[in-house]
Amino acid sequence: MKMFRSYLYVPGIQEQMLAKAPERGADAYILDLEDSVPLAEKDRARGMVSKALPDIGRRTHAALFVRVNGIGTDQFVDDLFSVADVPLTGISVPKIESPQQIPVVDTLLKEAEKRRGLNAGSLGLIVNIESALGLVHVYEILKASKRIVGVALGGEDYALDLDITRTESAKELNYARQRIAVAARAAEVQAIDMVFPDVNNEQGLITNTQAGRRMGFRGKQVIHPKQVAVVNELLSPSEEELSKARAVVSAYEEGERSGKGAVALNGQMIDRPVFERARRLLSLAKDETRD
């Protein structure tokens, strides 16, 4: 399962932002044809995004996604095929609410792959959960296609659907975040945390990102370039974490060689789950170094 820390949204109608996208340092970019593009500008944005993608792809090794308009909108099919002939990691589809919607997307992506001469399943799919109905069905949605690589929480739309006010602490969204993180783990796809909307509140972003990481999120959507470095750092293992993990692995493996199922390290019991968690952290750090 490929993990990306930061997913930076780039408005598909902003030529300058599209041109500067590869300089922002994100692990993944989502070129947006949905919320950031007025209805009257949808056609122009499609052309701008399809033109910009090859250049962005040449200038960065980051993953490239396009967020299309939702299934059932007049723009959905045109959005998808407008980027079918350019280099792309995958598509992000908003407002998914049931597993029955996924075969519709899957069929169209197969046609797009055929047009480009790609193997079936080459294009990944990020599904966005933005309603109570989508949250109820999230695990079944994630199991509806093998091409699904991630699930993202749309915090603002979810709050709107529940008729609640989103606060800085985001405690009112904890259940949704935790349910998505658990479903993603069970389905073996990446859980992508919600946007933190206050781009001038760095401490709020730090607190929000740390809370998401404790829930199991290893990726986060961001809406401003200055959020990228903060998120990348917070979702990477720190040197202190890596040092502790190495000590745990070393102590446990030494204990195993002595026939012990658990060992003590600095007063803490180290058993198999603690060992596996430490080993997973070290593996994650190696993957990031290779990238």
mmCIF file of C-alpha atoms in Angstrom:
data_model
loop_
_atom_site.group_PDB
_atom_site.id
_atom_site.type_symbol
_atom_site.label_atom_id
_atom_site.label_comp_id
_atom_site.label_asym_id
_atom_site.label_seq_id
_atom_site.Cartn_x
_atom_site.Cartn_y
_atom_site.Cartn_z
ATOM 1 C CA MET A 1 0.000 0.000 0.000
ATOM 2 C CA LYS A 2 1.604 3.265 -1.162
ATOM 3 C CA MET A 3 1.428 6.010 1.454
ATOM 4 C CA PHE A 4 1.550 9.744 0.783
ATOM 5 C CA ARG A 5 1.768 12.266 3.613
ATOM 6 C CA SER A 6 0.486 15.459 1.997
ATOM 7 C CA TYR A 7 -2.204 15.789 -0.674
ATOM 8 C CA LEU A 8 -2.190 19.391 -1.917
ATOM 9 C CA TYR A 9 -5.276 20.652 -3.720
ATOM 10 C CA VAL A 10 -4.533 22.867 -6.710
ATOM 11 C CA PRO A 11 -7.452 24.830 -8.224
ATOM 12 C CA GLY A 12 -7.882 23.731 -11.817
ATOM 13 C CA ILE A 13 -8.813 27.226 -12.924
ATOM 14 C CA GLN A 14 -5.700 28.976 -11.558
ATOM 15 C CA GLU A 15 -2.989 28.893 -14.219
ATOM 16 C CA GLN A 16 -0.265 30.302 -11.972
ATOM 17 C CA MET A 17 -0.994 27.810 -9.196
ATOM 18 C CA LEU A 18 -0.917 24.938 -11.676
ATOM 19 C CA ALA A 19 2.446 26.126 -13.001
ATOM 20 C CA LYS A 20 3.956 26.383 -9.514
ATOM 21 C CA ALA A 21 2.511 23.122 -8.170
ATOM 22 C CA PRO A 22 5.688 21.011 -8.659
ATOM 23 C CA GLU A 23 7.636 23.447 -6.458
ATOM 24 C CA ARG A 24 5.446 22.949 -3.384
ATOM 25 C CA GLY A 25 7.004 19.756 -2.021
ATOM 26 C CA ALA A 26 3.825 17.720 -1.577
ATOM 27 C CA ASP A 27 3.857 13.936 -1.843
ATOM 28 C CA ALA A 28 0.709 14.084 -3.980
ATOM 29 C CA TYR A 29 -1.193 16.764 -5.873
ATOM 30 C CA ILE A 30 -4.929 16.811 -6.481
ATOM 31 C CA LEU A 31 -5.785 19.092 -9.384
ATOM 32 C CA ASP A 32 -9.318 20.185 -8.638
ATOM 33 C CA LEU A 33 -12.211 20.443 -11.081
ATOM 34 C CA GLU A 34 -14.895 20.428 -8.387
ATOM 35 C CA ASP A 35 -15.329 22.926 -5.539
ATOM 36 C CA SER A 36 -12.674 25.442 -6.601
ATOM 37 C CA VAL A 37 -14.086 25.852 -10.125
ATOM 38 C CA PRO A 38 -17.272 27.889 -10.777
ATOM 39 C CA LEU A 39 -19.874 26.157 -12.929
ATOM 40 C CA ALA A 40 -19.360 28.568 -15.815
ATOM 41 C CA GLU A 41 -15.619 27.790 -15.855
ATOM 42 C CA LYS A 42 -15.770 23.977 -15.842
ATOM 43 C CA ASP A 43 -14.953 23.570 -19.542
ATOM 44 C CA ARG A 44 -12.010 25.962 -19.373
ATOM 45 C CA ALA A 45 -10.655 24.292 -16.242
ATOM 46 C CA ARG A 46 -10.704 20.873 -17.932
ATOM 47 C CA GLY A 47 -8.564 22.230 -20.724
ATOM 48 C CA MET A 48 -6.156 23.909 -18.320
ATOM 49 C CA VAL A 49 -5.722 20.798 -16.186
ATOM 50 C CA SER A 50 -5.207 18.443 -19.129
ATOM 51 C CA LYS A 51 -2.640 20.863 -20.547
ATOM 52 C CA ALA A 52 -0.836 21.326 -17.214
ATOM 53 C CA LEU A 53 -0.570 17.667 -16.188
ATOM 54 C CA PRO A 54 2.211 16.575 -18.599
ATOM 55 C CA ASP A 55 4.386 19.521 -17.539
ATOM 56 C CA ILE A 56 3.749 18.890 -13.836
ATOM 57 C CA GLY A 57 4.549 15.209 -14.345
ATOM 58 C CA ARG A 58 7.901 16.063 -15.936
ATOM 59 C CA ARG A 59 8.855 18.358 -13.064
ATOM 60 C CA THR A 60 7.961 16.214 -10.056
ATOM 61 C CA HIS A 61 7.977 12.598 -8.928
ATOM 62 C CA ALA A 62 4.897 13.239 -6.790
ATOM 63 C CA ALA A 63 1.637 11.382 -7.343
ATOM 64 C CA LEU A 64 -0.888 13.214 -9.527
ATOM 65 C CA PHE A 65 -4.642 12.962 -9.060
ATOM 66 C CA VAL A 66 -7.548 14.916 -10.507
ATOM 67 C CA ARG A 67 -10.662 15.536 -8.439
ATOM 68 C CA VAL A 68 -13.610 15.367 -10.810
ATOM 69 C CA ASN A 69 -17.162 16.510 -10.185
ATOM 70 C CA GLY A 70 -19.467 14.009 -8.553
ATOM 71 C CA ILE A 71 -21.252 11.055 -10.106
ATOM 72 C CA GLY A 72 -24.618 12.245 -11.334
ATOM 73 C CA THR A 73 -23.441 15.744 -12.208
ATOM 74 C CA ASP A 74 -23.421 16.911 -15.812
ATOM 75 C CA GLN A 75 -19.652 17.332 -15.599
ATOM 76 C CA PHE A 76 -18.595 13.902 -14.303
ATOM 77 C CA VAL A 77 -18.018 11.993 -17.550
ATOM 78 C CA ASP A 78 -16.508 14.980 -19.364
ATOM 79 C CA ASP A 79 -14.157 15.599 -16.438
ATOM 80 C CA LEU A 80 -12.947 12.024 -16.396
ATOM 81 C CA PHE A 81 -12.263 11.697 -20.102
ATOM 82 C CA SER A 82 -10.701 15.157 -20.376
ATOM 83 C CA VAL A 83 -7.701 13.818 -18.443
ATOM 84 C CA ALA A 84 -7.768 10.266 -19.790
ATOM 85 C CA ASP A 85 -4.914 10.850 -22.228
ATOM 86 C CA VAL A 86 -2.382 12.464 -19.884
ATOM 87 C CA PRO A 87 -0.018 11.003 -17.245
ATOM 88 C CA LEU A 88 -1.983 10.486 -14.054
ATOM 89 C CA THR A 89 -1.807 8.430 -10.858
ATOM 90 C CA GLY A 90 -5.548 8.354 -10.482
ATOM 91 C CA ILE A 91 -8.872 10.079 -9.970
ATOM 92 C CA SER A 92 -10.443 11.489 -6.806
ATOM 93 C CA VAL A 93 -14.239 11.229 -6.781
ATOM 94 C CA PRO A 94 -16.260 13.346 -4.329
ATOM 95 C CA LYS A 95 -19.402 12.586 -2.362
ATOM 96 C CA ILE A 96 -19.420 8.805 -2.660
ATOM 97 C CA GLU A 97 -22.306 7.351 -0.654
ATOM 98 C CA SER A 98 -22.767 3.714 -1.671
ATOM 99 C CA PRO A 99 -20.767 0.786 -3.069
ATOM 100 C CA GLN A 100 -23.127 0.696 -6.051
ATOM 101 C CA GLN A 101 -21.556 3.927 -7.333
ATOM 102 C CA ILE A 102 -18.088 2.424 -7.641
ATOM 103 C CA PRO A 103 -18.705 0.137 -10.672
ATOM 104 C CA VAL A 104 -19.805 3.231 -12.621
ATOM 105 C CA VAL A 105 -16.441 4.858 -11.983
ATOM 106 C CA ASP A 106 -14.582 1.591 -12.527
ATOM 107 C CA THR A 107 -16.134 1.044 -15.962
ATOM 108 C CA LEU A 108 -15.245 4.546 -17.128
ATOM 109 C CA LEU A 109 -11.686 4.240 -15.835
ATOM 110 C CA LYS A 110 -11.283 0.958 -17.714
ATOM 111 C CA GLU A 111 -12.283 2.768 -20.891
ATOM 112 C CA ALA A 112 -9.817 5.553 -20.109
ATOM 113 C CA GLU A 113 -7.049 2.984 -19.566
ATOM 114 C CA LYS A 114 -7.918 1.298 -22.844
ATOM 115 C CA ARG A 115 -7.606 4.609 -24.690
ATOM 116 C CA ARG A 116 -4.118 5.138 -23.233
ATOM 117 C CA GLY A 117 -2.997 1.552 -23.770
ATOM 118 C CA LEU A 118 -2.693 0.938 -20.030
ATOM 119 C CA ASN A 119 -3.354 -2.286 -18.194
ATOM 120 C CA ALA A 120 -6.759 -2.474 -16.532
ATOM 121 C CA GLY A 121 -6.502 -1.197 -12.971
ATOM 122 C CA SER A 122 -3.517 1.079 -13.635
ATOM 123 C CA LEU A 123 -5.384 4.222 -12.584
ATOM 124 C CA GLY A 124 -5.998 4.498 -8.864
ATOM 125 C CA LEU A 125 -9.118 5.839 -7.209
ATOM 126 C CA ILE A 126 -9.529 7.996 -4.109
ATOM 127 C CA VAL A 127 -13.066 8.058 -2.743
ATOM 128 C CA ASN A 128 -14.284 11.011 -0.700
ATOM 129 C CA ILE A 129 -16.699 10.433 2.165
ATOM 130 C CA GLU A 130 -18.700 13.597 2.810
ATOM 131 C CA SER A 131 -22.043 12.524 4.272
ATOM 132 C CA ALA A 132 -23.625 10.378 6.959
ATOM 133 C CA LEU A 133 -24.762 7.888 4.326
ATOM 134 C CA GLY A 134 -21.261 7.581 2.910
ATOM 135 C CA LEU A 135 -19.826 7.049 6.379
ATOM 136 C CA VAL A 136 -22.318 4.281 7.156
ATOM 137 C CA HIS A 137 -21.269 2.442 3.974
ATOM 138 C CA VAL A 138 -17.557 3.285 3.992
ATOM 139 C CA TYR A 139 -16.098 -0.227 4.375
ATOM 140 C CA GLU A 140 -18.371 -1.697 1.676
ATOM 141 C CA ILE A 141 -17.426 1.215 -0.597
ATOM 142 C CA LEU A 142 -13.716 0.555 -0.101
ATOM 143 C CA LYS A 143 -14.109 -3.136 -0.930
ATOM 144 C CA ALA A 144 -16.083 -2.423 -4.122
ATOM 145 C CA SER A 145 -12.985 -2.085 -6.346
ATOM 146 C CA LYS A 146 -9.351 -3.141 -6.154
ATOM 147 C CA ARG A 147 -8.325 0.119 -7.796
ATOM 148 C CA ILE A 148 -9.278 2.129 -4.674
ATOM 149 C CA VAL A 149 -6.050 3.363 -3.086
ATOM 150 C CA GLY A 150 -7.347 5.867 -0.562
ATOM 151 C CA VAL A 151 -10.331 7.280 1.273
ATOM 152 C CA ALA A 152 -10.548 10.946 2.238
ATOM 153 C CA LEU A 153 -12.878 12.640 4.693
ATOM 154 C CA GLY A 154 -14.553 15.824 3.471
ATOM 155 C CA GLY A 155 -14.962 17.523 6.831
ATOM 156 C CA GLU A 156 -16.891 20.600 5.725
ATOM 157 C CA ASP A 157 -19.470 18.737 3.640
ATOM 158 C CA TYR A 158 -19.844 16.078 6.319
ATOM 159 C CA ALA A 159 -20.518 18.764 8.938
ATOM 160 C CA LEU A 160 -23.033 20.368 6.583
ATOM 161 C CA ASP A 161 -24.826 17.058 6.087
ATOM 162 C CA LEU A 162 -25.092 16.540 9.850
ATOM 163 C CA ASP A 163 -26.108 20.187 10.359
ATOM 164 C CA ILE A 164 -23.318 20.748 12.867
ATOM 165 C CA THR A 165 -20.758 23.531 13.208
ATOM 166 C CA ARG A 166 -17.154 22.574 12.686
ATOM 167 C CA THR A 167 -14.863 23.865 15.440
ATOM 168 C CA GLU A 168 -11.097 24.268 15.630
ATOM 169 C CA SER A 169 -10.762 21.248 17.919
ATOM 170 C CA ALA A 170 -12.812 19.151 15.447
ATOM 171 C CA LYS A 171 -13.983 16.927 18.312
ATOM 172 C CA GLU A 172 -17.406 16.785 16.683
ATOM 173 C CA LEU A 173 -15.764 14.940 13.755
ATOM 174 C CA ASN A 174 -13.812 12.401 15.823
ATOM 175 C CA TYR A 175 -16.279 9.582 15.199
ATOM 176 C CA ALA A 176 -16.174 10.102 11.431
ATOM 177 C CA ARG A 177 -12.384 10.270 11.415
ATOM 178 C CA GLN A 178 -12.008 7.137 13.521
ATOM 179 C CA ARG A 179 -14.539 5.168 11.497
ATOM 180 C CA ILE A 180 -12.792 6.066 8.249
ATOM 181 C CA ALA A 181 -9.365 5.186 9.682
ATOM 182 C CA VAL A 182 -10.610 1.789 10.871
ATOM 183 C CA ALA A 183 -12.394 1.016 7.584
ATOM 184 C CA ALA A 184 -9.326 2.014 5.578
ATOM 185 C CA ARG A 185 -7.091 -0.253 7.628
ATOM 186 C CA ALA A 186 -9.505 -3.160 7.260
ATOM 187 C CA ALA A 187 -9.733 -2.596 3.499
ATOM 188 C CA GLU A 188 -5.949 -2.041 3.174
ATOM 189 C CA VAL A 189 -6.146 1.412 1.604
ATOM 190 C CA GLN A 190 -4.734 4.715 2.845
ATOM 191 C CA ALA A 191 -6.797 6.831 5.226
ATOM 192 C CA ILE A 192 -6.470 10.500 4.226
ATOM 193 C CA ASP A 193 -7.375 13.017 6.906
ATOM 194 C CA MET A 194 -9.585 16.055 6.379
ATOM 195 C CA VAL A 195 -8.456 19.560 5.489
ATOM 196 C CA PHE A 196 -7.604 22.015 8.262
ATOM 197 C CA PRO A 197 -9.227 25.139 6.799
ATOM 198 C CA ASP A 198 -7.495 27.959 8.730
ATOM 199 C CA VAL A 199 -4.341 28.404 6.664
ATOM 200 C CA ASN A 200 -2.956 31.081 9.023
ATOM 201 C CA ASN A 201 -3.269 28.956 12.173
ATOM 202 C CA GLU A 202 -0.137 26.821 12.208
ATOM 203 C CA GLN A 203 -0.606 25.621 15.788
ATOM 204 C CA GLY A 204 -4.148 24.562 14.939
ATOM 205 C CA LEU A 205 -2.817 22.630 11.944
ATOM 206 C CA ILE A 206 -0.198 20.951 14.131
ATOM 207 C CA THR A 207 -2.755 19.928 16.752
ATOM 208 C CA ASN A 208 -5.210 18.696 14.113
ATOM 209 C CA THR A 209 -2.576 16.690 12.237
ATOM 210 C CA GLN A 210 -1.200 15.111 15.408
ATOM 211 C CA ALA A 211 -4.712 14.093 16.455
ATOM 212 C CA GLY A 212 -5.285 12.498 13.059
ATOM 213 C CA ARG A 213 -2.028 10.594 13.255
ATOM 214 C CA ARG A 214 -3.020 9.185 16.645
ATOM 215 C CA MET A 215 -6.247 7.945 15.023
ATOM 216 C CA GLY A 216 -4.348 6.136 12.277
ATOM 217 C CA PHE A 217 -4.105 8.691 9.463
ATOM 218 C CA ARG A 218 -0.781 8.756 7.626
ATOM 219 C CA GLY A 219 -1.916 11.206 4.942
ATOM 220 C CA LYS A 220 -3.672 14.573 5.036
ATOM 221 C CA GLN A 221 -5.380 16.879 2.557
ATOM 222 C CA VAL A 222 -3.973 20.423 2.496
ATOM 223 C CA ILE A 223 -5.266 23.539 0.770
ATOM 224 C CA HIS A 224 -2.281 25.884 0.960
ATOM 225 C CA PRO A 225 1.396 25.352 0.099
ATOM 226 C CA LYS A 226 2.537 26.564 3.523
ATOM 227 C CA GLN A 227 0.707 23.648 5.141
ATOM 228 C CA VAL A 228 2.733 21.072 3.202
ATOM 229 C CA ALA A 229 6.016 21.126 5.135
ATOM 230 C CA VAL A 230 4.226 21.031 8.501
ATOM 231 C CA VAL A 231 2.150 18.012 7.515
ATOM 232 C CA ASN A 232 5.097 16.194 5.932
ATOM 233 C CA GLU A 233 7.142 16.583 9.109
ATOM 234 C CA LEU A 234 4.351 15.569 11.475
ATOM 235 C CA LEU A 235 3.406 12.499 9.447
ATOM 236 C CA SER A 236 7.008 11.306 9.235
ATOM 237 C CA PRO A 237 8.617 9.339 12.083
ATOM 238 C CA SER A 238 10.774 11.628 14.214
ATOM 239 C CA GLU A 239 14.377 10.750 15.034
ATOM 240 C CA GLU A 240 13.308 10.118 18.638
ATOM 241 C CA GLU A 241 10.573 7.717 17.501
ATOM 242 C CA LEU A 242 12.998 5.889 15.229
ATOM 243 C CA SER A 243 15.594 5.584 17.991
ATOM 244 C CA LYS A 244 13.012 4.096 20.364
ATOM 245 C CA ALA A 245 11.773 1.740 17.648
ATOM 246 C CA ARG A 246 15.293 0.459 16.962
ATOM 247 C CA ALA A 247 15.802 -0.172 20.669
ATOM 248 C CA VAL A 248 12.493 -2.052 20.888
ATOM 249 C CA VAL A 249 13.312 -4.241 17.884
ATOM 250 C CA SER A 250 16.805 -4.985 19.170
ATOM 251 C CA ALA A 251 15.598 -5.856 22.690
ATOM 252 C CA TYR A 252 12.762 -8.055 21.483
ATOM 253 C CA GLU A 253 14.871 -9.955 18.945
ATOM 254 C CA GLU A 254 17.529 -10.570 21.594
ATOM 255 C CA GLY A 255 14.806 -11.864 23.912
ATOM 256 C CA GLU A 256 13.465 -14.162 21.195
ATOM 257 C CA ARG A 257 16.897 -15.691 20.747
ATOM 258 C CA SER A 258 16.842 -16.443 24.475
ATOM 259 C CA GLY A 259 13.427 -18.075 24.221
ATOM 260 C CA LYS A 260 11.463 -15.186 25.752
ATOM 261 C CA GLY A 261 8.047 -14.096 24.474
ATOM 262 C CA ALA A 262 8.300 -10.688 26.131
ATOM 263 C CA VAL A 263 11.141 -8.544 27.461
ATOM 264 C CA ALA A 264 11.521 -5.407 29.561
ATOM 265 C CA LEU A 265 13.015 -2.203 28.178
ATOM 266 C CA ASN A 266 13.393 0.849 30.416
ATOM 267 C CA GLY A 267 10.666 -0.489 32.679
ATOM 268 C CA GLN A 268 8.207 -1.152 29.848
ATOM 269 C CA MET A 269 7.061 -4.610 28.786
ATOM 270 C CA ILE A 270 7.824 -5.302 25.140
ATOM 271 C CA ASP A 271 5.650 -8.032 23.663
ATOM 272 C CA ARG A 272 4.848 -9.024 20.085
ATOM 273 C CA PRO A 273 2.403 -6.189 19.232
ATOM 274 C CA VAL A 274 4.833 -3.550 20.527
ATOM 275 C CA PHE A 275 7.639 -5.154 18.503
ATOM 276 C CA GLU A 276 5.536 -5.291 15.325
ATOM 277 C CA ARG A 277 4.516 -1.650 15.706
ATOM 278 C CA ALA A 278 8.160 -0.621 16.051
ATOM 279 C CA ARG A 279 9.161 -2.693 13.038
ATOM 280 C CA ARG A 280 6.341 -1.153 10.980
ATOM 281 C CA LEU A 281 7.536 2.347 11.895
ATOM 282 C CA LEU A 282 11.074 1.547 10.747
ATOM 283 C CA SER A 283 9.734 0.111 7.501
ATOM 284 C CA LEU A 284 7.714 3.274 6.887
ATOM 285 C CA ALA A 285 10.814 5.405 7.406
ATOM 286 C CA LYS A 286 12.756 3.303 4.870
ATOM 287 C CA ASP A 287 10.002 3.742 2.286
ATOM 288 C CA GLU A 288 10.082 7.529 2.732
ATOM 289 C CA THR A 289 13.877 7.557 2.366
ATOM 290 C CA ARG A 290 13.665 5.611 -0.900
ATOM 291 C CA ASP A 291 11.083 8.071 -2.259
#
